[in-house]
Coordinates of C-alpha atoms and ligand atoms in Angstrom, one line a residue:
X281 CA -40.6 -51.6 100.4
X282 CA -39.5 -54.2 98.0
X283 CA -40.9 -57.9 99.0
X284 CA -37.2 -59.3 99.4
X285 CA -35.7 -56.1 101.7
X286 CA -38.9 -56.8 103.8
X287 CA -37.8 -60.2 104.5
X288 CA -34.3 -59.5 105.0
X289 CA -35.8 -57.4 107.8
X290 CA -37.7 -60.4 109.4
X291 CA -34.0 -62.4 108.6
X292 CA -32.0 -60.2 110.8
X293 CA -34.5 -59.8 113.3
X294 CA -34.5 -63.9 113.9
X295 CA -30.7 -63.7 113.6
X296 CA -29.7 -60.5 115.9
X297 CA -32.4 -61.5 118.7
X298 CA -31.7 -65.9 118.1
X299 CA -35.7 -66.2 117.9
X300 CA -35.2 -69.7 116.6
X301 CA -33.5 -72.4 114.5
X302 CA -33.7 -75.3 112.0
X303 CA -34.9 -77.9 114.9
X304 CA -37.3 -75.7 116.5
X305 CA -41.0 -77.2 116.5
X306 CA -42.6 -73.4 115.6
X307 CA -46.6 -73.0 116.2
X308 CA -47.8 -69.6 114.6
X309 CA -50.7 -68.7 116.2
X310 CA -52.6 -67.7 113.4
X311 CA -55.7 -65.2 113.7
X312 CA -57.0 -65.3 110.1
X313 CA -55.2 -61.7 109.5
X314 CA -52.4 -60.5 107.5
X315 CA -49.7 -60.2 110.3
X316 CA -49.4 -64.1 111.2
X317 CA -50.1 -65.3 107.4
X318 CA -47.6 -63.2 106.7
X319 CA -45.0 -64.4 109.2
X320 CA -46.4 -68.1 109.0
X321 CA -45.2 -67.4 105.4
X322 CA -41.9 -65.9 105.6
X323 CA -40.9 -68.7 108.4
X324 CA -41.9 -71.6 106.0
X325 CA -40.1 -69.8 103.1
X326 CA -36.9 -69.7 105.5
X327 CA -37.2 -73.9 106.1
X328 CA -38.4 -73.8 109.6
X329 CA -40.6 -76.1 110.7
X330 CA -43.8 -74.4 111.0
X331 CA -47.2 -75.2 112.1
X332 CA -50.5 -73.2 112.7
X333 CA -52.9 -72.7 115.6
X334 CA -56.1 -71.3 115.4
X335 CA -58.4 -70.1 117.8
X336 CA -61.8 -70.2 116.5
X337 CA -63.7 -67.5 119.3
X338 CA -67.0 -67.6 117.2
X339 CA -67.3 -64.2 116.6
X340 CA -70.3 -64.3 114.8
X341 CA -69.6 -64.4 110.7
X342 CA -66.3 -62.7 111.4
X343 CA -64.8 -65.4 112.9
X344 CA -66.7 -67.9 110.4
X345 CA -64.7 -65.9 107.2
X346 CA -61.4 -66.2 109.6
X347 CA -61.4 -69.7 109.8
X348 CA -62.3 -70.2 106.2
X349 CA -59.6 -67.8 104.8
X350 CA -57.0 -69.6 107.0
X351 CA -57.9 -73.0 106.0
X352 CA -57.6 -72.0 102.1
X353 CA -54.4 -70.4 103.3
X354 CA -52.5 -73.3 105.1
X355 CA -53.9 -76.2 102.8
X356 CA -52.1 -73.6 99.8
X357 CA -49.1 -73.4 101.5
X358 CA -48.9 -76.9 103.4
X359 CA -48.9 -75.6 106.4
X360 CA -50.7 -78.4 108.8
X361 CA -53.3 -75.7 111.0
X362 CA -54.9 -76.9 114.8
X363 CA -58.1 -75.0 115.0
X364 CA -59.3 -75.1 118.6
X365 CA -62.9 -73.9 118.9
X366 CA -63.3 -72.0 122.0
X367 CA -67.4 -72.9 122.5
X368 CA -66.2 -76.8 122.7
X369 CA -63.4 -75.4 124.7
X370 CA -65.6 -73.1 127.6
X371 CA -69.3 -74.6 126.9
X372 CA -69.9 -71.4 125.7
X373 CA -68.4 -68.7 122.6
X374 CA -66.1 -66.2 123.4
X375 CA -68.8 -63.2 123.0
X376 CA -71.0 -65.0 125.5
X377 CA -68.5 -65.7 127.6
X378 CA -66.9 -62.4 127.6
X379 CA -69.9 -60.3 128.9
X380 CA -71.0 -62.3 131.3
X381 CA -67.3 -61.1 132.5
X382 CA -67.4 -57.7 132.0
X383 CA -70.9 -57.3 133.7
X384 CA -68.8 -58.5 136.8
X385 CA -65.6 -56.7 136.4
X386 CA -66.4 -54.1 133.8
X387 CA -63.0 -54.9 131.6
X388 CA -63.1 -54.0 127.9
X389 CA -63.6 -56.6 125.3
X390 CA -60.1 -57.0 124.2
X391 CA -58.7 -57.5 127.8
X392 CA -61.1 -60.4 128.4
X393 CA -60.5 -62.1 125.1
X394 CA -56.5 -61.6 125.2
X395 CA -56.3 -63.0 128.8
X396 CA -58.1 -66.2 127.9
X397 CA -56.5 -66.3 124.4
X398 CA -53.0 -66.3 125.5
X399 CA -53.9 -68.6 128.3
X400 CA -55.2 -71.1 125.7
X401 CA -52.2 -70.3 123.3
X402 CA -49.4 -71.7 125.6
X403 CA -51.7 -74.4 127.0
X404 CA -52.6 -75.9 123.2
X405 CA -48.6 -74.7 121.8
X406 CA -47.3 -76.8 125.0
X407 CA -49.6 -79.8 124.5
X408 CA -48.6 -79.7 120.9
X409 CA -45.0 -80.4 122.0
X410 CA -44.1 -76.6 120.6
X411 CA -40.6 -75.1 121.1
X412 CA -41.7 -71.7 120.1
X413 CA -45.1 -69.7 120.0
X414 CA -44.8 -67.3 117.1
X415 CA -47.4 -63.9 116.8
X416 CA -47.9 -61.5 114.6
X417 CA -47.5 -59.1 116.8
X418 CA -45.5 -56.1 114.6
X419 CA -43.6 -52.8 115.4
X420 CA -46.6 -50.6 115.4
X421 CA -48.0 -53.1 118.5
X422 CA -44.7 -52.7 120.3
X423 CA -44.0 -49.2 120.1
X424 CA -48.3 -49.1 121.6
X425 CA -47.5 -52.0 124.3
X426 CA -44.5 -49.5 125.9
X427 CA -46.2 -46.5 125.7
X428 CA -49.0 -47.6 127.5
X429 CA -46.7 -49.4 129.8
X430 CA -45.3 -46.4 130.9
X431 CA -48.4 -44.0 130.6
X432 CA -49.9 -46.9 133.2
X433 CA -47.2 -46.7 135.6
X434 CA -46.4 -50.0 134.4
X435 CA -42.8 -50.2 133.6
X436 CA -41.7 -53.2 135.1
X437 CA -44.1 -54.9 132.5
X438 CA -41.8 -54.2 130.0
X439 CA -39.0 -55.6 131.4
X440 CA -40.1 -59.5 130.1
X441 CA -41.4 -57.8 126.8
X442 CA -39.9 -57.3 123.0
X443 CA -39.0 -59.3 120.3
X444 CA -38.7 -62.6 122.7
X445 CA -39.8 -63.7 125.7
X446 CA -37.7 -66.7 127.0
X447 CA -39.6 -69.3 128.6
X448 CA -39.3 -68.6 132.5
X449 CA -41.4 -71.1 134.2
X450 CA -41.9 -74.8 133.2
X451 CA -45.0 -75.1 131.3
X452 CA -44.1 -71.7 129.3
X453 CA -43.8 -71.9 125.7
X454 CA -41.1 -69.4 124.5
X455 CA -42.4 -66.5 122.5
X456 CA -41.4 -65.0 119.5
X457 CA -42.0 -62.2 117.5
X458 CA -40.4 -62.4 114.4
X459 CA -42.3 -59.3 112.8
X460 CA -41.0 -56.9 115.8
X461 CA -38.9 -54.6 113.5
X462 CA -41.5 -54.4 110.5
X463 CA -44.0 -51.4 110.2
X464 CA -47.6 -52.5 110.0
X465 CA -48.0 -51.0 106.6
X466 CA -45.1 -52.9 105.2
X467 CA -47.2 -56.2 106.2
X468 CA -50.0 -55.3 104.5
X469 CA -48.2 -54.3 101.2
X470 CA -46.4 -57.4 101.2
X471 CA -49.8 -59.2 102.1
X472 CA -51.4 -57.6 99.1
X473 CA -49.0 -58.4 96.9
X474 CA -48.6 -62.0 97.9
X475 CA -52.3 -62.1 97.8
X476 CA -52.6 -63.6 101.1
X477 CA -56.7 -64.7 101.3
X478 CA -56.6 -62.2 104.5
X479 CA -59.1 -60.4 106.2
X480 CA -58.0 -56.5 106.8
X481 CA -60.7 -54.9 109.1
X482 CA -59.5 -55.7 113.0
X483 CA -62.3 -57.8 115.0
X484 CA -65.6 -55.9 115.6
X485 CA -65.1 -56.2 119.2
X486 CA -62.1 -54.0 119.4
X487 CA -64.0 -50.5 119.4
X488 CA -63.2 -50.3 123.0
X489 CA -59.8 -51.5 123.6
X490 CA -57.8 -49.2 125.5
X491 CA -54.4 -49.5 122.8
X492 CA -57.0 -47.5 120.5
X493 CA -56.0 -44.0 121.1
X494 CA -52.6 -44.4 121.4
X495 CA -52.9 -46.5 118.2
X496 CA -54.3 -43.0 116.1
X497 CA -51.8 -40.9 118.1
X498 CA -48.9 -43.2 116.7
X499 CA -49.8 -43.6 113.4
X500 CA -50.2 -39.4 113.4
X501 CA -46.9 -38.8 115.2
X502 CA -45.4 -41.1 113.2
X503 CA -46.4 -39.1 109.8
X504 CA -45.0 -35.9 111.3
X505 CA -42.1 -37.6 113.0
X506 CA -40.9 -40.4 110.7
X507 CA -39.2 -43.4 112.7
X508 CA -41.3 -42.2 116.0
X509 CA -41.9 -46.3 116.6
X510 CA -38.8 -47.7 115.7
X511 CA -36.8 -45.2 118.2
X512 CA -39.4 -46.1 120.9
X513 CA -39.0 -50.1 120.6
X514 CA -34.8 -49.3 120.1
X515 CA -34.9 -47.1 123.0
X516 CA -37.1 -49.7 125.3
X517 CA -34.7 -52.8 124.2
X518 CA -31.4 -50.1 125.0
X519 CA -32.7 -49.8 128.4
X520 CA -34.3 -53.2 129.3
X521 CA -31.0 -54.5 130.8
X522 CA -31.2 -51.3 133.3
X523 CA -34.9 -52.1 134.3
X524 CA -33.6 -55.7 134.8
X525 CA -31.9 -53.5 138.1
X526 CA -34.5 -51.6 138.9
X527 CA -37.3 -53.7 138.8
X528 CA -36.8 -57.7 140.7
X529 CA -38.9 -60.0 137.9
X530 CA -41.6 -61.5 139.3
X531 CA -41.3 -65.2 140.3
X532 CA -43.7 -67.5 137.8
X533 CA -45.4 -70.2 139.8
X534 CA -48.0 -72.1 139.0
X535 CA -51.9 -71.8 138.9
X536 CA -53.9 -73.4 141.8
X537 CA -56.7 -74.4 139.5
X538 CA -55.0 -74.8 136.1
X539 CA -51.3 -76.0 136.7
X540 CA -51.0 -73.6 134.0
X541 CA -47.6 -70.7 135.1
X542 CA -48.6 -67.5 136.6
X543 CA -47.4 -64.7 138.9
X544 CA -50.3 -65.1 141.1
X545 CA -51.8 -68.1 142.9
X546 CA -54.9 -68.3 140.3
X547 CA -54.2 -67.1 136.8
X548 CA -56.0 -64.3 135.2
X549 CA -58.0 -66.7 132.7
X550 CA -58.9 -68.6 135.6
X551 CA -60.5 -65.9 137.6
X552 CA -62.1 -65.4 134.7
X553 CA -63.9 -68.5 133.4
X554 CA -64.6 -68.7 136.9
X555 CA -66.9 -65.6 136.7
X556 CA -68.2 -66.8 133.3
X557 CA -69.8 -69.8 135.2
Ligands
AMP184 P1 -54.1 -59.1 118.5 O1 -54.0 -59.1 119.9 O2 -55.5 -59.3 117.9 O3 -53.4 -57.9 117.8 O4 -53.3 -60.4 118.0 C1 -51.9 -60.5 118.2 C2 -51.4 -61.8 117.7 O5 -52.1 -62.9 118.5 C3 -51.8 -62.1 116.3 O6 -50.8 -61.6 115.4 C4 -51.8 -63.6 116.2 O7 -50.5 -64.2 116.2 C5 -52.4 -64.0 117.6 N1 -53.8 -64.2 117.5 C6 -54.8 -63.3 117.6 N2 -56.0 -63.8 117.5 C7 -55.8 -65.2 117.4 C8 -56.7 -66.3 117.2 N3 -58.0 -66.2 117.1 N4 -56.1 -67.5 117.0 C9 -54.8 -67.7 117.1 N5 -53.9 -66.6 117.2 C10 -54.4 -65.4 117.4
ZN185 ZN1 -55.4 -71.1 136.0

């Protein structure tokens, strides 16, 4: 795909679905990988007023090439980056943090890490006076999140989810995913041939997150079916206004311990770092 039809693609996508505008305050949360350079990109190209946040989980030297890469990549593209460092953040880094977690609850890696990430997301994008919380989040990722919505039983979680989710509660930053149309392999060509100083490989951790196997079976179904994804996230945003009758959205309130919003009494990331202890 030609560099210029790819971000026409993001274009209509901020357009058709009103993800944001000129007076926004935009904070990309920025992993180090090619999906939110790429968008961080494409957003300041467009004029918006874009900033980054990083969270550094201390991964080991994956995290330490991460932060380095990003900070070469905003500084090039004055793009003003927050790193917040999640040992300074918890007393402890992320990895150490995380097992002493899963010995009590026996969650994967990625559900740990993406509970607490998010959590810190909207809490650091709110403190920073944000309007909107980009990701990099792509089609590939929402074509996976539905399917394994469904194959859950978990359909009334997609009833909130797709290319934005408006902010419900106070104390919710409103997110946007500006990449939600764009294949993943269509980022990664036009991260190559920007030249983006991006890290490719997906975090060591992630060998035993659940999306993994309905990841492969995408990406094959997708070869022998061409457009498998797009129809899935066309079909799920067709049909979200009929969930919206079948399923009553859940009321946000906000977390005993935190303050920060929730659907339960203590947040996830709560009951978590309270385990970590
Ligand atoms: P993932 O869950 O790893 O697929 O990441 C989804 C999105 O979350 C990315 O596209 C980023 O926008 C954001 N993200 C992931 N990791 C980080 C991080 N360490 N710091 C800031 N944002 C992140
Ligand atoms: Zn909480």
């Amino acid at each position: 795909m030609k560099p210029l039809e790819f971000e026409s693609i993001v274009k209509n996508t901020i357009k058709k679905y009103k993800l944001a505008n000129k007076k926004d305050k935009i904070i990309v949360a920025c992993s180090g990988g090619k999906d939110s350079a790429v968008v961080a990109y494409i957003l300041k190209k467009f004029g918006y007023n874009v900033e980054a946040l990083h969270i550094d989980l201390r991964i080991g030297e994956w995290s330490e090439k991460n932060r380095k890469k990003l900070e070469g990549f905003c500084k090039e593209n004055k793009i003003p980056l927050h790193t917040v460092d999640s040992k300074k953040e918890f007393g402890k880094p992320m990895p150490n943090l995380r097992s002493v977690v899963q010995l009590r609850t026996g969650f994967a890696n990625c559900t740990v890490c993406g509970v607490i990430r998010r959590w810190l997301l909207n809490k650091k994008a709110r403190e920073l006076k944000a309007t909107k919380l980009v990701t990099g989040h792509n089609m590939d990722d929402g074509a996976q999140t539905i399917l394994m919505n469904i194959m859950r039983g978990n359909l009334h979680l997609c009833l909130g989810f797709g290319p934005k989710s408006e902010a419900k509660g106070e104390g919710f930053v409103t997110k946007i995913k500006p990449l939600y149309f764009c294949k993943e392999r269509d980022i990664e060509e036009y991260s190559k041939w920007k030249n983006f100083p991006v890290i490719y490989k997906a975090c060591p951790c992630s060998f035993d997150a659940s999306r993994q196997p309905v990841k492969e079976w995408l990406w094959e179904t997708e070869d022998k079916i061409e457009g498998t994804s797009k129809n899935i996230v066309d079909y799920h945003l067709k049909i979200k206004p009929k969930l919206a009758k079948l399923f009553k959205s859940e009321k946000i309130r906000h977390c005993k311990s935190c303050g920060e919003p929730t659907r339960k009494e203590i947040c996830k990331a709560c009951e978590f770092l309270k385990l970590s202890k």
